[in-house]
Structures are given as C-alpha cells and as structure tokens.
Amino acid sequence: MSFDTLGLSPALLRALAEQDYTAPTPIQAASIPLVLASHDLMAGAQTGTGKTAAFTLPLLERLYPNGRRDGTPRKPRALILTPTRELAAQVQDSVRTYGKYIGMKSATIFGGVGMGPQIDALRRGLDIVVATPGRLIDHMQQRTVDLSAIEILVLDEADRMLDMGFLPAMKRVLSALPKARQTLLFSATFAPEIKALATQFMREPQEIQIAKPNSVANTVTHRVHPVDAEAKRDLLLHLLRNDARQTLVFCRTKHGSDKLARQLEIAGLRAAAIHGNKSQNQRTRALADFKSGRVGVLVATDIAARGLDIDQLPMVINYDLPMVAEDYVHRIGRTGRAGAEGLAVSLVSHAEEGLLRDIRKLLKQDIAIEDVEGFAPSRPLRLDGPGGGARPRQQQGPRPPQHARRPHAQQPRGNGGDHAAGNKKRRRRGGGGGKPVAAKP
Ligand code: AMP
C-alpha cells in the first residue's frame, strides 16, 4: 500500500516523500481513512509504530481546506494532549514536518518554561495546540486560551497521562471543549479508566489495535547479563567502551542517573542525564546533543524518557530494571522502531530476580541470559520462581537463533576490542523489517 491511496492532499504527500516514507505503517493505514471519515477513534498502539503520523496526517488534512484564514487571529481548531513536555515537542515537530506545505500555525504549551511566550503565541492566533494537561489548565484558569473552536482533540499516550495522575486534568479539559468535535485516543493499553473516559467523552469510537498490548517490536533482541550489584557500573563501562552505538541507559532514580552520567564522563565517555529535576533547557539540550551524536550515552529515568523519539535508537541498556514490568516495554519501545533492529540489554543483580521474572511473564517470551567474561555474578540468578520457568544461561526460544546483524553493530567504541558479548550467540526474533502486527479496524 502507498500513501497515495489514503485520501491525503498532494501538499501532505509531498512532505511525506521528503521524509522518505515509502509506505504507511499498519496503524497509519488503519487510522487515516477512519479519521478522514470523521469517526472518533480508539487506537491501541505503542510508541514506535508510527502513531504520531497516524493522527497528525489526517488531522492536518481535515483542517487544511479551511486553513490560512488571514486577518483576525485564529482560535485553535485542534488540540493534542500529551503526557510529557518532550512528547509535546516531538509531536509539534511532526506537525511542522508533515504540515510544511499547508501553512498551519501550531505551538506547544507545557510547564517548566515561562507562560509569556505561550500567551503571545495564543494571542497571535494558532490552528493547532500541542499541550501537556497541567499547563493547559493554567492557561484555562487565566483565560489565556480559548478552546471554543476546537474541532479535533487527540489524547496521545492516554495510559501514561493516567499513570501520571492527569485524569482530573484531562476530564476538566474534555468538559471545556465543544461537544461537536472529533476525538482520537491513542494508548498502549486500555485500562478500565480509559474505557470509561472513552464512554463518557467519545461518540461511537471505532477501535483499532496495532500490536498486542504489552508486546515489543519483533526486531528487538533482548539480552540479560547477570552481575553482582557492586560490579554493575564497571560492566556498563565495559559494554559501552566496546560498542560505539548511541545508547539510552535507564536508571531507576534521578540521583542515580546524575551519578551514573558523571561517572561515565569521568571514565571518558560523552554522557548526559535526563530526568524530572532538570530544567526544560537542560532536558532539551541533553536530547539535542544525544540526537546529534555529540553525546553517545543518555542516562534517563522512566518518566523523562517517556515518548522520546530518537530515530532508530540501536541500543537500550537497563542499568536498573524497572519496578513495574510494563515500563520495560515502554523503555524498549525506543529501539527496534519502524522495522530497524534493536538491542535491549539488562544488567540484573540478585535483588532484581523477581523483577526479571515479572518482565519475562509479561513479554511472554524468553530472554537470552549471558554472563559477560570477568563479570559473572558470585551465584547464578534464580529465575525459576513464580512466573519464571526459566533455564538460566542458555539461549532459549521457539525459533532457531539467527546471527545476522547490521554491519555497524560491530564497530568498536574503544580500542577495537571485541564487544563484551561479541563472540556469544545473538538472536534476532522474526525475519527483520516486519511490523509487529495486523491491523483490525
Ligand atoms: P512514532 O510511533 O510516532 O513515535 O514513530 C516512530 C518513528 O517511525 C518515527 O521516527 C517516525 O519518523 C517513523 N515513521 C513514522 N511513519 C513512518 C513511515 N510510514 N515510514 C517510515 N518511518 C515512519
């Protein structure tokens, strides 16, 4: 299938061609025609499936015929709510990129930066507002935003907004919008609260489900390195020194992220930390440096990393396992995107055995457990408890191992030494390039 058949204007197709997108992803193929046909939509899709374009493209198309009304300042006609500032910034990037030839005005509204420029932008007139719920409520209270002309509302990563305690804010925003509007809800999972929200605020939504909930792209290789807690940092350094690829490292705490980034820098690696205690400027700069390659290692907490869109991130390392198994899926969503291969490495100490068991249970797939020479733990991990059923330290899985890797995966970061696990078996699930799913409109 090509984008030409989906009913998008030449101006949008031209912008897409510049992105070298040759075909719509499954979520795009399923959602674009439904949105263009004015349906409300509940879409189950995780980050990395192309969901941003799945709502941005038809949204732009729907606003387009009435765009560019010169003269009086324009009231916003579309509102996109996102859980985090970073995701809001990334969504606006997409709005700008795809809308390059149709002249829509958009702005982001989020906390951590001054209200002044946002008020100015709203006063000058906007077509599309991309906002986080908290700051939008601030503007509503100060009457600096007028939502009376909203025709389309998008709730992006609705499950994360709920997790972050935004339900009251979301309800407040929803209640303030015109009833005659189109509502699009995107979420990786559909908890009962989300379904309740949909029942209350949506009109006979069409449902599409892309990828099983709690699944990760089948182009990601998962690997666990058992290690004693006190040797984790040295193991991380060892891995990073021997693999030059851009790496996102997850830490459980803000303090831990800062400390680890500092230690990596002292060890001679270019690293930065991103977490909720950093100012918006610091977060933006760290992300930009990482995207440009100036920084090779970004150390992040779960909340800060939510929705980060880093093209084709090749490697994610869990320095600490997440406390909640679902967060493993969100973390790994940053790699193996749009068919590219990705590697998810977890450094697991004995104290984290239970967490690893939970993750394996959730993923419903085995994870290769491999000791790294010189870093084997004092005793093996025990993974045969509840939810485990594991056979430690061996390659497992229903499919035979495949060893194909992209050539750049072999480049050394340091002095040309082998990757820590370079001579071990590597496994890639699926045939490569495959999309996770089938769409069911
Ligand atoms: P998202 O799920 O919206 O975070 O998108 C994940 C990544 O896929 C982004 O880097 C997009 O630029 C990219 N992408 C989106 N749609 C397509 C497409 N049709 N073809 C290739 N890449 C795409």
Short mmCIF file of C-alpha atoms and ligand atoms in Angstrom, two decimals:
data_model
loop_
_atom_site.label_atom_id
_atom_site.label_comp_id
_atom_site.label_asym_id
_atom_site.label_seq_id
_atom_site.Cartn_x
_atom_site.Cartn_y
_atom_site.Cartn_z
CA MET A 1 0.00 0.00 0.00
CA SER A 2 1.17 3.54 -0.62
CA PHE A 3 0.18 6.82 0.98
CA ASP A 4 -1.43 7.98 -2.30
CA THR A 5 -4.46 5.75 -1.75
CA LEU A 6 -5.34 7.08 1.70
CA GLY A 7 -7.01 10.33 0.65
CA LEU A 8 -4.30 12.80 1.66
CA SER A 9 -3.70 16.06 -0.26
CA PRO A 10 -0.68 16.49 -2.55
CA ALA A 11 0.76 19.04 -0.11
CA LEU A 12 0.92 16.37 2.60
CA LEU A 13 2.17 13.67 0.23
CA ARG A 14 4.98 15.98 -0.83
CA ALA A 15 6.10 16.44 2.79
CA LEU A 16 5.95 12.66 3.33
CA ALA A 17 8.03 12.00 0.24
CA GLU A 18 10.69 14.29 1.68
CA GLN A 19 10.75 12.08 4.78
CA ASP A 20 11.41 9.07 2.55
CA TYR A 21 8.38 7.29 3.94
CA THR A 22 7.52 4.84 1.21
CA ALA A 23 4.50 3.14 2.76
CA PRO A 24 2.16 3.75 5.68
CA THR A 25 2.74 1.68 8.79
CA PRO A 26 -0.18 -0.58 9.85
CA ILE A 27 -1.52 1.97 12.34
CA GLN A 28 -1.38 4.70 9.68
CA ALA A 29 -3.11 2.55 7.08
CA ALA A 30 -5.86 1.73 9.58
CA SER A 31 -6.39 5.10 11.21
CA ILE A 32 -6.01 7.65 8.40
CA PRO A 33 -9.16 6.64 6.45
CA LEU A 34 -11.22 6.41 9.67
CA VAL A 35 -10.18 9.85 10.86
CA LEU A 36 -10.79 11.36 7.42
CA ALA A 37 -14.29 9.85 7.56
CA SER A 38 -14.91 11.88 10.76
CA HIS A 39 -15.01 8.90 13.14
CA ASP A 40 -13.92 9.06 16.74
CA LEU A 41 -11.08 6.63 17.20
CA MET A 42 -9.62 4.49 19.97
CA ALA A 43 -6.28 3.20 18.79
CA GLY A 44 -4.14 0.74 20.70
CA ALA A 45 -0.60 1.38 19.55
CA GLN A 46 2.70 1.70 21.26
CA THR A 47 5.48 4.18 20.58
CA GLY A 48 7.49 3.23 17.54
CA THR A 49 4.58 2.10 15.39
CA GLY A 50 4.27 5.44 13.59
CA LYS A 51 1.31 6.51 15.72
CA THR A 52 2.21 10.22 15.65
CA ALA A 53 1.80 10.42 11.90
CA ALA A 54 -1.29 8.22 12.23
CA PHE A 55 -3.14 11.09 13.91
CA THR A 56 -1.16 14.10 12.68
CA LEU A 57 -1.62 13.44 8.96
CA PRO A 58 -5.43 13.08 8.92
CA LEU A 59 -5.74 15.91 11.45
CA LEU A 60 -3.83 18.24 9.12
CA GLU A 61 -5.89 17.02 6.18
CA ARG A 62 -9.14 17.73 7.99
CA LEU A 63 -8.10 21.24 8.99
CA TYR A 64 -6.48 22.03 5.67
CA PRO A 65 -9.39 23.12 3.44
CA ASN A 66 -10.24 25.87 5.90
CA GLY A 67 -6.68 26.80 6.72
CA ARG A 68 -4.96 30.12 6.26
CA ARG A 69 -7.74 32.48 7.16
CA ASP A 70 -5.87 35.75 7.04
CA GLY A 71 -6.96 38.71 9.08
CA THR A 72 -8.40 38.05 12.51
CA PRO A 73 -6.34 35.92 14.88
CA ARG A 74 -7.31 32.28 14.65
CA LYS A 75 -8.69 30.29 17.52
CA PRO A 76 -7.12 26.82 17.89
CA ARG A 77 -9.08 24.18 15.97
CA ALA A 78 -7.13 21.12 17.08
CA LEU A 79 -5.78 20.21 20.49
CA ILE A 80 -3.27 17.41 21.08
CA LEU A 81 -2.71 16.43 24.71
CA THR A 82 0.46 14.53 25.63
CA PRO A 83 1.80 13.31 28.98
CA THR A 84 5.23 14.97 28.81
CA ARG A 85 6.92 18.08 27.52
CA GLU A 86 9.31 16.07 25.38
CA LEU A 87 6.48 14.22 23.69
CA ALA A 88 4.66 17.53 23.12
CA ALA A 89 7.78 18.96 21.47
CA GLN A 90 8.18 15.87 19.30
CA VAL A 91 4.55 15.88 18.23
CA GLN A 92 4.85 19.52 17.26
CA ASP A 93 7.95 18.66 15.24
CA SER A 94 5.83 16.13 13.36
CA VAL A 95 3.04 18.68 12.87
CA ARG A 96 5.57 21.08 11.38
CA THR A 97 7.30 18.47 9.26
CA TYR A 98 4.17 16.96 7.76
CA GLY A 99 2.37 20.30 7.57
CA LYS A 100 5.26 22.09 5.92
CA TYR A 101 3.32 22.89 2.73
CA ILE A 102 -0.10 23.66 4.16
CA GLY A 103 0.58 26.66 6.35
CA MET A 104 -0.95 25.73 9.69
CA LYS A 105 0.19 27.54 12.79
CA SER A 106 0.98 25.44 15.84
CA ALA A 107 2.58 25.86 19.25
CA THR A 108 3.44 23.82 22.31
CA ILE A 109 2.03 24.65 25.71
CA PHE A 110 3.87 22.95 28.57
CA GLY A 111 5.24 23.68 32.02
CA GLY A 112 8.82 24.35 33.04
CA VAL A 113 9.08 27.37 30.74
CA GLY A 114 7.58 30.87 31.01
CA MET A 115 3.89 31.47 30.28
CA GLY A 116 4.64 34.74 28.43
CA PRO A 117 5.71 33.42 25.02
CA GLN A 118 2.85 30.91 25.11
CA ILE A 119 0.34 33.66 25.84
CA ASP A 120 1.79 35.74 22.98
CA ALA A 121 1.53 32.81 20.56
CA LEU A 122 -2.08 32.13 21.60
CA ARG A 123 -2.96 35.82 21.22
CA ARG A 124 -1.43 35.99 17.74
CA GLY A 125 -3.60 33.05 16.66
CA LEU A 126 -2.99 29.33 16.23
CA ASP A 127 -4.56 26.40 14.41
CA ILE A 128 -3.07 23.56 16.45
CA VAL A 129 -2.09 23.47 20.12
CA VAL A 130 0.07 20.63 21.47
CA ALA A 131 -0.13 20.71 25.26
CA THR A 132 0.51 18.88 28.48
CA PRO A 133 -2.60 18.85 30.70
CA GLY A 134 -1.20 20.79 33.69
CA ARG A 135 -0.06 23.87 31.82
CA LEU A 136 -3.15 23.90 29.64
CA ILE A 137 -5.28 24.08 32.80
CA ASP A 138 -3.15 27.05 33.96
CA HIS A 139 -3.99 28.85 30.71
CA MET A 140 -7.66 27.93 31.02
CA GLN A 141 -7.75 29.38 34.54
CA GLN A 142 -6.09 32.58 33.39
CA ARG A 143 -8.37 32.71 30.35
CA THR A 144 -5.38 32.98 28.06
CA VAL A 145 -6.54 30.07 25.88
CA ASP A 146 -9.83 29.89 24.02
CA LEU A 147 -10.88 26.31 23.32
CA SER A 148 -14.33 27.16 21.95
CA ALA A 149 -13.37 26.40 18.35
CA ILE A 150 -11.72 23.00 18.87
CA GLU A 151 -12.86 20.57 16.19
CA ILE A 152 -10.41 17.74 16.84
CA LEU A 153 -8.98 16.50 20.13
CA VAL A 154 -6.15 13.97 20.31
CA LEU A 155 -5.24 12.21 23.56
CA ASP A 156 -1.78 10.81 22.90
CA GLU A 157 -0.44 8.11 25.23
CA ALA A 158 -3.62 8.31 27.29
CA ASP A 159 -2.46 5.46 29.55
CA ARG A 160 0.64 7.42 30.51
CA MET A 161 -1.40 10.53 31.24
CA LEU A 162 -3.45 8.42 33.63
CA ASP A 163 -0.34 6.90 35.21
CA MET A 164 0.98 10.39 35.80
CA GLY A 165 -2.17 11.43 37.62
CA PHE A 166 -3.62 13.61 34.86
CA LEU A 167 -7.10 12.06 34.87
CA PRO A 168 -8.78 15.01 36.68
CA ALA A 169 -7.00 17.48 34.39
CA MET A 170 -7.99 15.51 31.29
CA LYS A 171 -11.62 15.43 32.40
CA ARG A 172 -11.54 19.14 33.03
CA VAL A 173 -10.16 19.86 29.58
CA LEU A 174 -12.63 17.47 27.94
CA SER A 175 -15.54 19.14 29.68
CA ALA A 176 -14.42 22.55 28.42
CA LEU A 177 -14.36 21.54 24.75
CA PRO A 178 -17.21 21.87 22.24
CA LYS A 179 -19.38 18.74 22.20
CA ALA A 180 -19.40 18.63 18.41
CA ARG A 181 -15.84 17.55 17.87
CA GLN A 182 -13.84 14.55 16.79
CA THR A 183 -11.87 12.73 19.49
CA LEU A 184 -8.90 10.45 18.82
CA LEU A 185 -7.46 8.45 21.71
CA PHE A 186 -4.12 6.68 21.39
CA SER A 187 -2.92 4.39 24.13
CA ALA A 188 -0.58 1.44 24.50
CA THR A 189 -3.02 -0.26 26.86
CA PHE A 190 -6.71 0.09 27.65
CA ALA A 191 -7.21 0.07 31.39
CA PRO A 192 -10.84 0.31 32.61
CA GLU A 193 -10.36 4.03 33.40
CA ILE A 194 -9.51 4.68 29.76
CA LYS A 195 -12.52 2.78 28.55
CA ALA A 196 -14.66 4.79 31.00
CA LEU A 197 -13.18 8.01 29.65
CA ALA A 198 -14.00 6.90 26.12
CA THR A 199 -17.58 6.01 27.03
CA GLN A 200 -18.10 9.38 28.67
CA PHE A 201 -16.40 11.63 26.15
CA MET A 202 -16.38 9.90 22.77
CA ARG A 203 -19.05 9.21 20.18
CA GLU A 204 -19.20 5.60 19.00
CA PRO A 205 -15.45 5.33 18.59
CA GLN A 206 -14.01 2.96 16.01
CA GLU A 207 -11.41 0.71 17.58
CA ILE A 208 -8.14 -0.37 16.10
CA GLN A 209 -5.50 -2.44 17.78
CA ILE A 210 -1.97 -2.49 16.47
CA ALA A 211 0.37 -4.98 18.12
CA LYS A 212 -0.65 -6.95 21.14
CA PRO A 213 -0.72 -4.84 24.27
CA ASN A 214 2.49 -5.26 26.19
CA SER A 215 4.46 -6.53 23.24
CA VAL A 216 7.60 -5.03 21.83
CA ALA A 217 8.77 -4.81 18.25
CA ASN A 218 9.85 -8.21 16.99
CA THR A 219 13.05 -6.70 15.68
CA VAL A 220 14.42 -6.23 19.21
CA THR A 221 16.94 -8.69 20.68
CA HIS A 222 16.64 -8.98 24.45
CA ARG A 223 19.66 -9.96 26.50
CA VAL A 224 20.27 -10.19 30.24
CA HIS A 225 23.73 -10.03 31.79
CA PRO A 226 23.66 -11.33 35.38
CA VAL A 227 26.05 -9.31 37.57
CA ASP A 228 26.69 -8.55 41.24
CA ALA A 229 25.22 -5.16 42.16
CA GLU A 230 28.61 -3.70 43.04
CA ALA A 231 30.07 -4.63 39.66
CA LYS A 232 27.26 -3.10 37.57
CA ARG A 233 28.99 0.17 36.86
CA ASP A 234 32.17 -1.50 35.64
CA LEU A 235 30.15 -3.86 33.47
CA LEU A 236 28.28 -0.92 31.96
CA LEU A 237 31.56 0.84 31.20
CA HIS A 238 32.91 -2.32 29.66
CA LEU A 239 29.87 -2.68 27.39
CA LEU A 240 29.84 0.98 26.37
CA ARG A 241 33.53 1.09 25.65
CA ASN A 242 33.20 -1.83 23.31
CA ASP A 243 30.15 -0.72 21.39
CA ALA A 244 30.14 2.68 19.71
CA ARG A 245 26.41 2.88 19.13
CA GLN A 246 24.15 5.55 20.61
CA THR A 247 22.83 4.10 23.84
CA LEU A 248 20.00 5.05 26.14
CA VAL A 249 20.69 3.85 29.68
CA PHE A 250 17.82 3.57 32.15
CA CYS A 251 18.26 4.24 35.84
CA ARG A 252 15.57 3.99 38.47
CA THR A 253 16.23 7.28 40.28
CA LYS A 254 17.05 10.86 39.35
CA HIS A 255 20.00 10.89 41.73
CA GLY A 256 21.25 7.58 40.34
CA SER A 257 21.03 8.93 36.77
CA ASP A 258 23.06 12.02 37.62
CA LYS A 259 25.66 9.99 39.46
CA LEU A 260 25.99 7.45 36.70
CA ALA A 261 26.26 10.09 33.95
CA ARG A 262 29.01 11.80 35.97
CA GLN A 263 30.87 8.53 36.45
CA LEU A 264 30.68 7.77 32.74
CA GLU A 265 32.06 11.21 31.92
CA ILE A 266 34.90 10.75 34.39
CA ALA A 267 35.64 7.46 32.65
CA GLY A 268 35.98 9.36 29.37
CA LEU A 269 32.59 8.70 27.74
CA ARG A 270 30.37 11.51 26.49
CA ALA A 271 27.26 11.15 28.61
CA ALA A 272 24.32 13.26 29.78
CA ALA A 273 21.45 12.68 32.19
CA ILE A 274 17.79 13.49 31.59
CA HIS A 275 15.23 13.42 34.41
CA GLY A 276 12.46 15.37 36.04
CA ASN A 277 14.69 17.57 38.20
CA LYS A 278 16.46 19.02 35.19
CA SER A 279 15.25 22.33 33.80
CA GLN A 280 13.46 22.29 30.48
CA ASN A 281 16.54 23.85 28.85
CA GLN A 282 18.82 21.15 30.24
CA ARG A 283 16.47 18.42 29.07
CA THR A 284 16.15 19.91 25.60
CA ARG A 285 19.91 20.34 25.30
CA ALA A 286 20.68 16.80 26.50
CA LEU A 287 18.21 15.35 24.00
CA ALA A 288 19.55 17.52 21.15
CA ASP A 289 23.15 16.53 21.98
CA PHE A 290 22.18 12.88 22.03
CA LYS A 291 20.26 13.12 18.76
CA SER A 292 23.16 14.91 17.05
CA GLY A 293 25.62 12.30 18.34
CA ARG A 294 27.60 14.82 20.39
CA VAL A 295 26.67 12.75 23.41
CA GLY A 296 26.85 8.98 22.95
CA VAL A 297 25.14 7.86 26.14
CA LEU A 298 21.96 9.33 27.55
CA VAL A 299 21.09 8.24 31.09
CA ALA A 300 17.39 8.60 31.80
CA THR A 301 14.65 7.85 34.29
CA ASP A 302 11.41 6.28 33.06
CA ILE A 303 9.29 9.41 33.24
CA ALA A 304 11.87 11.59 31.49
CA ALA A 305 12.30 9.09 28.70
CA ARG A 306 8.57 8.72 28.05
CA GLY A 307 7.88 9.21 24.39
CA LEU A 308 11.39 10.29 23.42
CA ASP A 309 11.50 9.94 19.67
CA ILE A 310 15.03 9.10 18.77
CA ASP A 311 15.22 7.72 15.28
CA GLN A 312 16.38 4.15 15.08
CA LEU A 313 17.98 4.03 18.51
CA PRO A 314 20.11 0.89 18.25
CA MET A 315 20.64 0.04 21.92
CA VAL A 316 18.88 0.43 25.25
CA ILE A 317 20.57 -0.70 28.46
CA ASN A 318 18.62 -1.23 31.66
CA TYR A 319 21.17 -0.37 34.32
CA ASP A 320 18.37 -0.91 36.82
CA LEU A 321 15.36 -3.00 35.92
CA PRO A 322 12.11 -1.04 36.15
CA MET A 323 9.97 -1.60 39.24
CA VAL A 324 6.93 -2.21 37.03
CA ALA A 325 7.22 -4.75 34.24
CA GLU A 326 5.15 -2.60 31.85
CA ASP A 327 7.88 0.03 31.98
CA TYR A 328 10.28 -2.47 30.41
CA VAL A 329 8.04 -2.44 27.35
CA HIS A 330 7.96 1.36 27.30
CA ARG A 331 11.73 1.56 27.67
CA ILE A 332 12.35 -0.90 24.89
CA GLY A 333 9.83 0.91 22.69
CA ARG A 334 12.64 3.29 21.90
CA THR A 335 14.54 0.71 19.92
CA GLY A 336 13.65 -1.57 17.02
CA ARG A 337 11.38 1.12 15.59
CA ALA A 338 9.89 1.12 12.13
CA GLY A 339 11.49 -2.23 11.32
CA ALA A 340 15.07 -1.37 12.37
CA GLU A 341 16.91 -3.82 14.55
CA GLY A 342 17.44 -3.01 18.20
CA LEU A 343 19.22 -4.45 21.19
CA ALA A 344 17.84 -4.35 24.74
CA VAL A 345 20.42 -5.24 27.39
CA SER A 346 19.58 -5.58 31.08
CA LEU A 347 22.16 -5.73 33.87
CA VAL A 348 20.48 -7.83 36.53
CA SER A 349 21.62 -8.36 40.10
CA HIS A 350 20.22 -10.87 42.57
CA ALA A 351 17.98 -8.28 44.14
CA GLU A 352 16.25 -7.90 40.76
CA GLU A 353 15.47 -11.56 40.11
CA GLY A 354 11.78 -11.05 40.92
CA LEU A 355 11.55 -8.05 38.58
CA LEU A 356 13.11 -10.04 35.76
CA ARG A 357 10.62 -12.85 36.35
CA ASP A 358 7.77 -10.33 36.03
CA ILE A 359 9.19 -8.99 32.78
CA ARG A 360 9.55 -12.43 31.25
CA LYS A 361 5.99 -13.25 32.25
CA LEU A 362 4.68 -10.04 30.69
CA LEU A 363 6.68 -10.36 27.49
CA LYS A 364 5.65 -13.98 27.14
CA GLN A 365 8.97 -14.56 25.53
CA ASP A 366 12.31 -15.80 26.68
CA ILE A 367 15.29 -13.57 27.11
CA ALA A 368 18.83 -14.74 26.45
CA ILE A 369 20.80 -14.85 29.71
CA GLU A 370 24.51 -14.43 29.14
CA ASP A 371 27.38 -13.99 31.58
CA VAL A 372 29.99 -11.50 30.45
CA GLU A 373 33.50 -12.76 30.95
CA GLY A 374 35.02 -11.26 34.07
CA PHE A 375 31.62 -10.08 35.37
CA ALA A 376 29.82 -13.33 36.18
CA PRO A 377 27.96 -12.99 39.49
CA SER A 378 29.03 -14.79 42.63
CA ARG A 379 26.00 -17.11 42.26
CA PRO A 380 23.64 -17.67 39.32
CA LEU A 381 20.33 -15.82 39.04
CA ARG A 382 17.34 -17.81 40.23
CA LEU A 383 14.59 -17.42 37.68
CA ASP A 384 12.51 -20.47 38.38
CA GLY A 385 10.18 -18.82 40.87
CA PRO A 386 6.62 -17.65 40.15
CA GLY A 387 6.24 -16.62 36.56
CA GLY A 388 9.70 -17.82 35.70
CA GLY A 389 10.12 -21.31 34.43
CA ALA A 390 13.45 -20.22 33.12
CA ARG A 391 16.54 -22.16 32.34
CA PRO A 392 19.28 -19.66 33.19
CA ARG A 393 22.26 -19.00 30.96
CA GLN A 394 21.24 -20.55 27.78
CA GLN A 395 19.71 -19.43 24.57
CA GLN A 396 16.05 -20.19 24.56
CA GLY A 397 13.02 -19.68 22.45
CA PRO A 398 10.80 -21.34 19.96
CA ARG A 399 12.68 -20.09 16.93
CA PRO A 400 16.16 -21.05 15.88
CA PRO A 401 18.85 -18.42 16.53
CA GLN A 402 19.79 -16.08 13.75
CA HIS A 403 23.07 -14.30 13.84
CA ALA A 404 22.63 -11.62 11.24
CA ARG A 405 23.47 -8.15 12.49
CA ARG A 406 23.81 -4.86 10.73
CA PRO A 407 27.42 -4.12 9.89
CA HIS A 408 27.61 -1.04 12.08
CA ALA A 409 26.76 -3.16 15.09
CA GLN A 410 30.30 -4.44 15.06
CA GLN A 411 32.05 -1.10 15.30
CA PRO A 412 34.07 -0.83 18.49
CA ARG A 413 33.69 2.21 20.70
CA GLY A 414 37.13 1.94 22.23
CA ASN A 415 40.34 0.43 21.01
CA GLY A 416 38.89 -2.16 18.73
CA GLY A 417 38.37 -4.85 21.34
CA ASP A 418 35.54 -7.28 20.88
CA HIS A 419 32.14 -6.42 22.14
CA ALA A 420 31.70 -7.86 25.58
CA ALA A 421 29.29 -10.36 24.20
CA GLY A 422 30.59 -10.16 20.67
CA ASN A 423 31.53 -13.78 20.40
CA LYS A 424 28.37 -15.01 22.00
CA LYS A 425 25.34 -16.10 20.14
CA ARG A 426 22.97 -13.35 19.21
CA ARG A 427 19.38 -13.90 18.42
CA ARG A 428 17.03 -11.86 16.38
CA ARG A 429 13.35 -12.52 16.57
CA GLY A 430 11.36 -12.61 13.39
CA GLY A 431 12.58 -12.04 9.91
CA GLY A 432 13.64 -8.39 10.24
CA GLY A 433 11.81 -5.45 8.81
CA GLY A 434 8.50 -6.96 9.85
CA LYS A 435 5.88 -4.85 11.55
CA PRO A 436 4.58 -6.15 14.82
CA VAL A 437 1.05 -6.60 13.80
CA ALA A 438 -2.00 -6.87 11.80
CA ALA A 439 -4.49 -4.06 11.88
CA LYS A 440 -8.09 -4.78 12.77
CA PRO A 441 -10.29 -1.79 12.04
P1 AMP B 1 6.08 7.09 16.49
O1 AMP B 1 5.47 5.75 16.75
O2 AMP B 1 5.07 8.09 16.07
O3 AMP B 1 6.90 7.55 17.65
O4 AMP B 1 7.07 6.96 15.21
C1 AMP B 1 8.22 6.17 15.25
C2 AMP B 1 9.20 6.51 14.14
O5 AMP B 1 8.76 5.99 12.90
C3 AMP B 1 9.44 7.98 13.94
O6 AMP B 1 10.84 8.19 13.92
C4 AMP B 1 8.84 8.29 12.59
O7 AMP B 1 9.58 9.29 11.93
C5 AMP B 1 8.93 6.97 11.86
N1 AMP B 1 7.85 6.76 10.90
C6 AMP B 1 6.55 7.09 11.02
N2 AMP B 1 5.83 6.73 9.96
C7 AMP B 1 6.70 6.13 9.10
C8 AMP B 1 6.56 5.53 7.81
N3 AMP B 1 5.37 5.46 7.20
N4 AMP B 1 7.66 5.03 7.23
C9 AMP B 1 8.86 5.08 7.86
N5 AMP B 1 9.07 5.62 9.08
C10 AMP B 1 7.99 6.15 9.71
#
